[in-house]
Protein backbone atom coordinates (compact mmCIF):
# COMPACT_ATOMS: atom_id res chain seq x y z
CA MET A 1 23.03 115.06 -158.59
CA ASN A 2 25.25 112.02 -158.35
CA LYS A 3 29.02 111.63 -158.53
CA ALA A 4 29.09 111.32 -162.34
CA ASP A 5 27.06 114.54 -162.72
CA LEU A 6 29.38 116.34 -160.31
CA ILE A 7 32.46 115.15 -162.21
CA GLU A 8 30.97 116.32 -165.50
CA GLN A 9 30.16 119.78 -164.09
CA ILE A 10 33.66 120.15 -162.63
CA ALA A 11 35.26 119.06 -165.90
CA GLN A 12 33.26 121.64 -167.86
CA ALA A 13 33.75 124.49 -165.38
CA ALA A 14 37.49 123.92 -164.99
CA GLU A 15 37.98 122.98 -168.65
CA ILE A 16 39.73 119.73 -167.77
CA SER A 17 39.14 116.12 -168.80
CA LYS A 18 36.56 114.01 -167.01
CA SER A 19 39.29 111.64 -165.80
CA ALA A 20 41.21 114.55 -164.22
CA ALA A 21 37.99 115.81 -162.60
CA GLU A 22 37.25 112.31 -161.29
CA ARG A 23 40.74 112.03 -159.76
CA SER A 24 40.19 115.43 -158.11
CA VAL A 25 36.84 114.44 -156.62
CA ASP A 26 38.23 111.10 -155.41
CA SER A 27 41.24 112.87 -153.87
CA LEU A 28 38.97 115.32 -152.03
CA VAL A 29 36.76 112.54 -150.67
CA ASN A 30 39.77 110.48 -149.55
CA ALA A 31 41.39 113.51 -147.87
CA VAL A 32 38.18 114.22 -145.94
CA LYS A 33 37.84 110.55 -144.89
CA THR A 34 41.47 110.41 -143.73
CA SER A 35 41.17 113.62 -141.72
CA LEU A 36 37.92 112.53 -140.06
CA ARG A 37 39.46 109.16 -139.16
CA LYS A 38 42.25 111.06 -137.38
CA GLY A 39 39.68 113.15 -135.50
CA GLU A 40 40.48 116.34 -137.42
CA GLU A 41 37.95 118.81 -138.84
CA VAL A 42 37.95 119.78 -142.51
CA THR A 43 36.81 123.38 -143.06
CA LEU A 44 36.11 124.75 -146.52
CA VAL A 45 35.57 128.48 -145.98
CA GLY A 46 32.28 129.57 -147.53
CA PHE A 47 31.08 125.98 -147.85
CA GLY A 48 31.14 124.29 -144.46
CA THR A 49 32.90 122.02 -142.00
CA PHE A 50 33.12 118.23 -141.94
CA TYR A 51 33.76 116.72 -138.51
CA ALA A 52 33.48 113.42 -136.66
CA GLY A 53 30.75 113.31 -134.03
CA GLN A 54 30.51 110.77 -131.25
CA ARG A 55 27.51 108.56 -130.52
CA THR A 56 27.52 106.91 -127.11
CA ALA A 57 26.68 103.26 -126.49
CA ARG A 58 23.06 102.66 -125.65
CA THR A 59 20.40 100.01 -125.32
CA GLY A 60 17.89 99.73 -128.14
CA ARG A 61 15.04 97.36 -128.90
CA ASN A 62 14.68 94.80 -131.64
CA PRO A 63 11.47 95.94 -133.39
CA ARG A 64 10.50 92.38 -134.29
CA THR A 65 10.90 90.71 -130.92
CA GLY A 66 10.97 93.69 -128.55
CA GLU A 67 14.02 92.33 -126.73
CA PRO A 68 16.80 94.72 -125.69
CA VAL A 69 19.86 95.05 -127.95
CA GLU A 70 23.17 96.68 -127.04
CA ILE A 71 24.24 99.30 -129.61
CA LYS A 72 27.97 100.08 -129.63
CA ALA A 73 29.45 103.57 -129.42
CA ALA A 74 30.42 104.95 -132.84
CA LYS A 75 31.98 107.88 -134.62
CA LEU A 76 29.72 109.52 -137.20
CA PRO A 77 30.63 111.89 -140.02
CA LYS A 78 28.80 115.20 -139.70
CA PHE A 79 28.61 118.38 -141.75
CA ARG A 80 27.90 121.93 -140.60
CA ALA A 81 27.04 124.26 -143.49
CA GLY A 82 28.84 127.62 -143.69
CA LYS A 83 27.10 130.98 -143.86
CA ALA A 84 27.82 131.48 -147.57
CA LEU A 85 26.27 128.08 -148.42
CA LYS A 86 23.21 128.83 -146.29
CA ASP A 87 22.82 132.23 -147.94
CA ALA A 88 23.21 130.71 -151.43
CA ILE A 89 20.20 128.43 -151.02
CA ASN A 90 17.89 130.87 -149.27
């Protein structure tokens, strides 16, 4: 399923226009991005939790040349599925 499919399903289920469903999806995505940027968690009860994980700086290797490469520390978006979501797919 891609974004367009998701928007169509939301529009049908909520009986709203596709443009309203698209604005809703975009608003949700932007709210999650903003919260993660601030270091906050976003918890949707029954679905899961989005949070920003931390990856430390490390030394890697260039696969072509084999020489060492410094990899910077970074924040990564992560998702932990809730119990209801896990139960729904099992």
